[in-house]
Structure formats: structure tokens, C-alpha cells
Tab-separated table of C-alpha atoms in Angstrom:
chain	number	residue	atom	x	y	z
A	1	MET	CA	24.917	6.904	-4.982
A	2	THR	CA	22.831	10.002	-5.800
A	3	ASN	CA	23.822	13.433	-6.811
A	4	ASP	CA	22.364	15.475	-3.943
A	5	SER	CA	22.362	18.584	-6.196
A	6	LEU	CA	20.295	16.836	-9.083
A	7	LEU	CA	18.002	15.162	-6.401
A	8	TRP	CA	16.866	18.555	-4.596
A	9	GLN	CA	16.576	20.195	-8.247
A	10	VAL	CA	13.976	17.070	-9.288
A	11	ARG	CA	12.272	17.804	-5.697
A	12	ALA	CA	11.904	21.339	-6.634
A	13	PHE	CA	10.727	20.385	-10.418
A	14	VAL	CA	8.114	18.092	-8.885
A	15	TYR	CA	6.590	20.678	-6.613
A	16	ASN	CA	6.582	23.497	-9.123
A	17	HIS	CA	5.203	21.184	-11.716
A	18	PHE	CA	2.316	20.672	-8.970
A	19	ALA	CA	1.956	24.209	-8.537
A	20	ASP	CA	1.866	25.056	-12.229
A	21	THR	CA	-0.422	22.283	-13.602
A	22	THR	CA	-2.011	20.759	-10.389
A	23	HIS	CA	-0.396	17.246	-10.859
A	24	PRO	CA	2.785	15.674	-10.638
A	25	PRO	CA	5.077	15.268	-13.273
A	26	SER	CA	5.658	11.433	-14.606
A	27	VAL	CA	9.052	10.112	-14.313
A	28	ASP	CA	9.155	10.153	-18.043
A	29	GLU	CA	8.511	14.064	-18.035
A	30	THR	CA	11.045	14.480	-15.134
A	31	ALA	CA	13.820	12.486	-17.236
A	32	GLN	CA	13.159	14.518	-20.168
A	33	HIS	CA	13.259	18.102	-18.375
A	34	PHE	CA	16.662	17.181	-16.950
A	35	ASN	CA	17.969	15.414	-20.069
A	36	ILE	CA	18.636	12.011	-18.085
A	37	ASP	CA	17.512	8.711	-18.699
A	38	ILE	CA	14.382	7.129	-16.996
A	39	GLU	CA	16.465	4.702	-15.046
A	40	GLU	CA	18.262	7.767	-13.327
A	41	ALA	CA	14.982	9.866	-13.017
A	42	SER	CA	13.495	6.529	-11.321
A	43	ALA	CA	16.444	6.190	-8.993
A	44	LEU	CA	15.820	9.918	-7.905
A	45	TYR	CA	12.227	9.526	-7.458
A	46	LYS	CA	12.732	6.521	-5.060
A	47	GLU	CA	15.703	8.345	-3.140
A	48	LEU	CA	13.307	11.277	-2.800
A	49	ASN	CA	10.490	8.671	-1.629
A	50	ASN	CA	12.946	7.477	0.879
A	51	ARG	CA	13.691	10.928	2.387
A	52	HIS	CA	10.004	11.600	2.598
A	53	ALA	CA	10.255	14.556	0.425
A	54	PHE	CA	7.283	13.050	-1.505
A	55	PHE	CA	5.563	9.900	-1.286
A	56	LEU	CA	5.189	7.320	-4.214
A	57	GLN	CA	2.052	4.935	-4.687
A	58	PRO	CA	3.308	1.677	-3.462
A	59	GLU	CA	5.434	-0.260	-6.009
A	60	THR	CA	5.011	2.497	-8.490
A	61	LEU	CA	6.677	5.528	-9.727
A	62	THR	CA	3.516	7.499	-9.569
A	63	ILE	CA	3.693	10.536	-6.965
A	64	ARG	CA	0.847	10.244	-4.428
A	65	MET	CA	1.841	13.142	-2.369
A	66	ALA	CA	3.759	15.967	-2.249
A	67	ASN	CA	2.551	17.867	0.592
A	68	PRO	CA	0.412	19.917	0.797
A	69	PHE	CA	-0.229	18.571	-2.931
A	70	SER	CA	-2.279	15.574	-3.757
A	71	GLY	CA	-1.922	13.505	-6.873
A	72	ILE	CA	-5.477	12.080	-6.662
A	73	ARG	CA	-8.961	13.507	-6.127
A	74	THR	CA	-9.721	14.057	-2.342
A	75	ASP	CA	-12.444	15.777	-0.068
A	76	PHE	CA	-10.387	18.919	-0.118
A	77	LYS	CA	-10.475	20.891	-3.149
A	78	VAL	CA	-8.662	24.101	-3.278
A	79	HIS	CA	-9.103	26.998	-5.860
A	80	ALA	CA	-6.131	29.296	-6.262
A	81	ASN	CA	-4.598	31.327	-9.151
A	82	GLY	CA	-7.265	30.249	-11.508
A	83	LYS	CA	-6.468	26.564	-10.971
A	84	THR	CA	-8.048	23.672	-8.833
A	85	TYR	CA	-5.688	21.637	-6.698
A	86	PHE	CA	-6.561	18.679	-4.321
A	87	ALA	CA	-4.927	18.620	-0.650
A	88	ASN	CA	-4.230	15.403	1.235
A	89	CYS	CA	-6.003	16.397	4.463
A	90	ALA	CA	-7.471	19.278	6.458
A	91	TRP	CA	-4.354	20.641	7.101
A	92	ASP	CA	-3.163	20.473	3.655
A	93	MET	CA	-5.924	22.326	2.224
A	94	ILE	CA	-4.565	25.240	4.167
A	95	GLY	CA	-1.030	24.169	3.223
A	96	ILE	CA	-1.674	25.086	-0.525
A	97	PRO	CA	-2.460	28.748	-0.406
A	98	VAL	CA	0.647	29.244	1.845
A	99	ALA	CA	3.027	26.968	-0.245
A	100	LEU	CA	1.510	29.057	-3.500
A	101	HIS	CA	1.427	32.236	-1.600
A	102	SER	CA	-1.925	33.018	-2.805
A	103	ASP	CA	-5.597	33.940	-1.922
A	104	ALA	CA	-7.681	30.799	-2.037
A	105	VAL	CA	-11.348	29.332	-2.006
A	106	ILE	CA	-11.475	25.820	-0.564
A	107	GLU	CA	-14.154	23.455	-0.866
A	108	ALA	CA	-14.222	20.516	1.739
A	109	VAL	CA	-16.125	17.600	3.281
A	110	PHE	CA	-16.649	17.246	6.829
A	111	THR	CA	-15.606	13.905	8.293
A	112	GLU	CA	-18.373	11.690	9.867
A	113	SER	CA	-21.032	14.072	8.740
A	114	ASN	CA	-20.071	14.404	5.142
A	115	ASP	CA	-21.674	17.762	5.153
A	116	SER	CA	-19.720	20.267	2.733
A	117	VAL	CA	-18.113	23.628	3.717
A	118	GLN	CA	-16.727	26.408	2.045
A	119	LEU	CA	-14.026	28.678	3.423
A	120	GLU	CA	-11.681	31.393	2.159
A	121	ILE	CA	-8.174	32.477	2.386
A	122	LYS	CA	-7.737	36.178	1.588
A	123	ASN	CA	-5.084	38.642	2.269
A	124	GLY	CA	-3.502	36.316	4.883
A	125	GLN	CA	-6.689	35.861	6.752
A	126	ILE	CA	-8.933	32.739	7.155
A	127	THR	CA	-12.489	32.555	7.217
A	128	ASN	CA	-14.750	29.911	9.128
A	129	TYR	CA	-12.360	30.460	12.032
A	130	ASP	CA	-14.758	28.129	14.318
A	131	LEU	CA	-14.035	24.738	12.534
A	132	LEU	CA	-11.636	22.077	13.977
A	133	ILE	CA	-9.061	19.878	12.552
A	134	HIS	CA	-8.302	16.683	14.423
A	135	PHE	CA	-4.904	15.131	14.357
A	136	PRO	CA	-5.661	11.381	15.380
A	137	LEU	CA	-2.079	10.435	15.619
A	138	PRO	CA	1.097	12.026	17.831
A	139	PHE	CA	4.009	13.285	15.341
A	140	ALA	CA	6.117	10.541	16.190
A	141	HIS	CA	3.647	8.275	14.364
A	142	TRP	CA	2.785	10.408	11.404
A	143	TYR	CA	4.946	8.460	8.759
A	144	ASP	CA	3.808	5.029	9.971
A	145	ASP	CA	0.807	5.059	7.696
A	146	LEU	CA	0.630	8.624	5.587
A	147	VAL	CA	-2.687	7.879	4.160
A	148	PHE	CA	-4.551	7.258	7.648
A	149	THR	CA	-2.499	10.262	8.910
B	1	MET	CA	-5.922	15.586	9.517
B	2	LEU	CA	-9.615	15.689	9.601
B	3	LEU	CA	-11.962	18.506	9.487
B	4	PHE	CA	-14.846	18.774	11.824
B	5	GLN	CA	-17.638	21.211	12.550
B	6	SER	CA	-17.757	20.534	16.168
B	7	GLU	CA	-16.373	18.486	19.186
B	8	GLU	CA	-19.424	16.168	19.223
B	9	TRP	CA	-18.520	15.087	15.672
B	10	ILE	CA	-15.003	14.282	16.745
B	11	ASP	CA	-16.483	12.011	19.504
B	12	VAL	CA	-18.657	10.221	17.197
B	13	TRP	CA	-15.969	9.588	14.847
B	14	CYS	CA	-13.565	8.123	17.744
B	15	LYS	CA	-16.451	5.999	19.087
B	16	ARG	CA	-17.170	4.789	15.638
B	17	ASN	CA	-13.493	3.902	14.894
B	18	ASN	CA	-12.708	2.766	18.334
B	19	LEU	CA	-9.843	5.177	18.661
B	20	GLU	CA	-8.689	7.496	21.319
B	21	ARG	CA	-8.857	11.281	20.552
B	22	GLY	CA	-5.743	12.811	19.570
B	23	GLU	CA	-5.138	16.591	19.282
B	24	VAL	CA	-8.024	19.007	18.144
B	25	LEU	CA	-6.845	22.501	16.777
B	26	THR	CA	-8.880	25.356	15.628
B	27	ILE	CA	-8.682	26.082	11.855
B	28	THR	CA	-6.949	29.616	12.733
B	29	GLN	CA	-4.196	27.522	14.711
B	30	VAL	CA	-3.564	25.332	11.785
B	31	TRP	CA	-3.392	28.238	9.412
B	32	GLU	CA	-0.515	29.700	11.827
B	33	LEU	CA	1.402	26.281	11.828
B	34	SER	CA	0.644	25.976	8.037
B	35	LYS	CA	2.519	29.350	7.543
B	36	LEU	CA	5.398	27.973	9.436
B	37	TRP	CA	5.470	24.693	7.693
B	38	TYR	CA	4.784	25.302	4.027
B	39	HIS	CA	6.136	28.829	3.391
B	40	ASN	CA	9.009	27.686	1.505
B	41	ARG	CA	7.950	24.272	0.151
B	42	LEU	CA	8.287	25.123	-3.438
B	43	SER	CA	11.659	26.706	-2.956
B	44	LEU	CA	14.930	24.781	-4.448
B	45	ASP	CA	16.522	25.574	-0.913
B	46	TYR	CA	13.996	23.456	0.837
B	47	HIS	CA	15.451	19.935	1.631
B	48	GLY	CA	13.310	18.796	4.280
B	49	ARG	CA	13.695	19.314	7.983
B	50	SER	CA	15.689	17.821	11.072
B	51	ILE	CA	13.503	16.548	14.166
B	52	GLU	CA	14.995	19.575	15.972
B	53	GLN	CA	13.775	22.008	13.223
B	54	VAL	CA	10.356	20.446	13.360
B	55	ALA	CA	10.417	20.810	17.255
B	56	GLU	CA	10.883	24.511	16.887
B	57	ILE	CA	8.263	25.139	14.536
B	58	PHE	CA	5.727	23.289	16.871
B	59	LYS	CA	7.035	25.495	19.486
B	60	GLN	CA	6.795	28.669	17.699
B	61	ALA	CA	3.109	27.572	17.069
B	62	SER	CA	2.407	26.960	20.618
B	63	LEU	CA	2.254	23.175	20.394
B	64	THR	CA	4.196	21.784	23.204
B	65	SER	CA	2.576	18.665	24.432
B	66	ALA	CA	3.977	15.236	24.373
B	67	PHE	CA	1.801	14.727	21.158
B	68	TRP	CA	4.011	17.065	19.144
B	69	HIS	CA	7.406	15.271	20.138
B	70	GLY	CA	9.763	13.616	17.784
B	71	THR	CA	9.925	10.200	19.409
B	72	GLY	CA	7.273	8.227	20.945
């Protein structure tokens, strides 16, 4: 049904748009970029969602997650390359500088205590190495409910 | 995945949500996992991963318990 070459080009476009702008492209922007109609771009977005390449808000064509990037504001703010990104979770806040191959300053909020913390990724090293990350669900269940995961 | 400053806070969260504790990693462990997981995420050549490829990444990150297995 879908052209896989174009499918993966769209995936890469979405990710690089996130990296360049800190937010995901709309389906209209993607259609325009590839000079395809909105119906085709919509079908490609749905297929990439089905393949877990990124995740749409339910019943919409708006990208909520392209891990490690978040399409909405969260408690995990990542400053890198002169831009401010939002990560989906504590793992993804570290994943953003890895994906960007950059240093970063991260502002995060602890679960339960709601205290704030700042950490830094610099020259491949991470500060605050005593912090803990809790994975509530085993890997086999990560995709059951991504927002909870 | 949730960020905590101590084991005690994890226990408080689990008790309040009536949930069993999952796996707890230091941020250094997650940093090593992230490097394996996300290093090529912007590449045109990244097309997702098979269960076997994910298992290999967890193995390289020394995450070998049943919690990290691909099937329940």
C-alpha cells in the first residue's frame, strides 16, 4: 500500500524537523515538503504510527511523540544547540543530546517530590550520576500505554 | 520512565499508586543505554528495530533480567 522509500524519508524528515525546530511538522508541511497531496501524507503518518516509528495523538494526525522528542510540554526540558526541546520521559531527556550528538543542559522535575533538578551532558559525560530512573513496566508492555510507560 | 532522587521516593510512588516496583537504573546506566538506543535516530537509514536487535542492545547495556525480555 505504501512506498517504503518515501515512508522512511518521511520518518527522517519528521525527526530532522524536530531537531531543527523543536516541534513536529504538521501533515500539511510534510505534504508540501515532499510535493505530495495531504491524503498521501496522512496515510504515511498513519503507517509510521502503526509501525511505532512515531506516535500520533489518538484520532488525529498530530505527532505526540517521536522518541526521544515530545510534541507537547513536559517536565523534562532539554537545552541543546541553542534550542529548547521537551522529552517524553527521564530516559528520553538523556536521549535527546544523544540523538543530536550535542552537549545539553537539562531541567527536570522529580516524580513524587516535584523538586527540580538540573543536570548537564558535556563532552560525553553526564553529571548528577547518583540520580535514579524507574522503569515501571517490563519491556514487553512498553507499547501497551505509551503515555504511562 | 520516571526520575527520582532516591530509592525512598520510588517506594513512596509505588505505594501511592499501588504498583509493584519495576526496574531501577542509575542515570549513568541509562546514559549508556541511550547511546546505544538513540545514536542513529535522525538517520535516514534508521527503520526501527527487530525484537532481536533490541535484545542485543539490552545485552550490551548489561540489562539481562526477564524484565528486559521482548515477550511477556
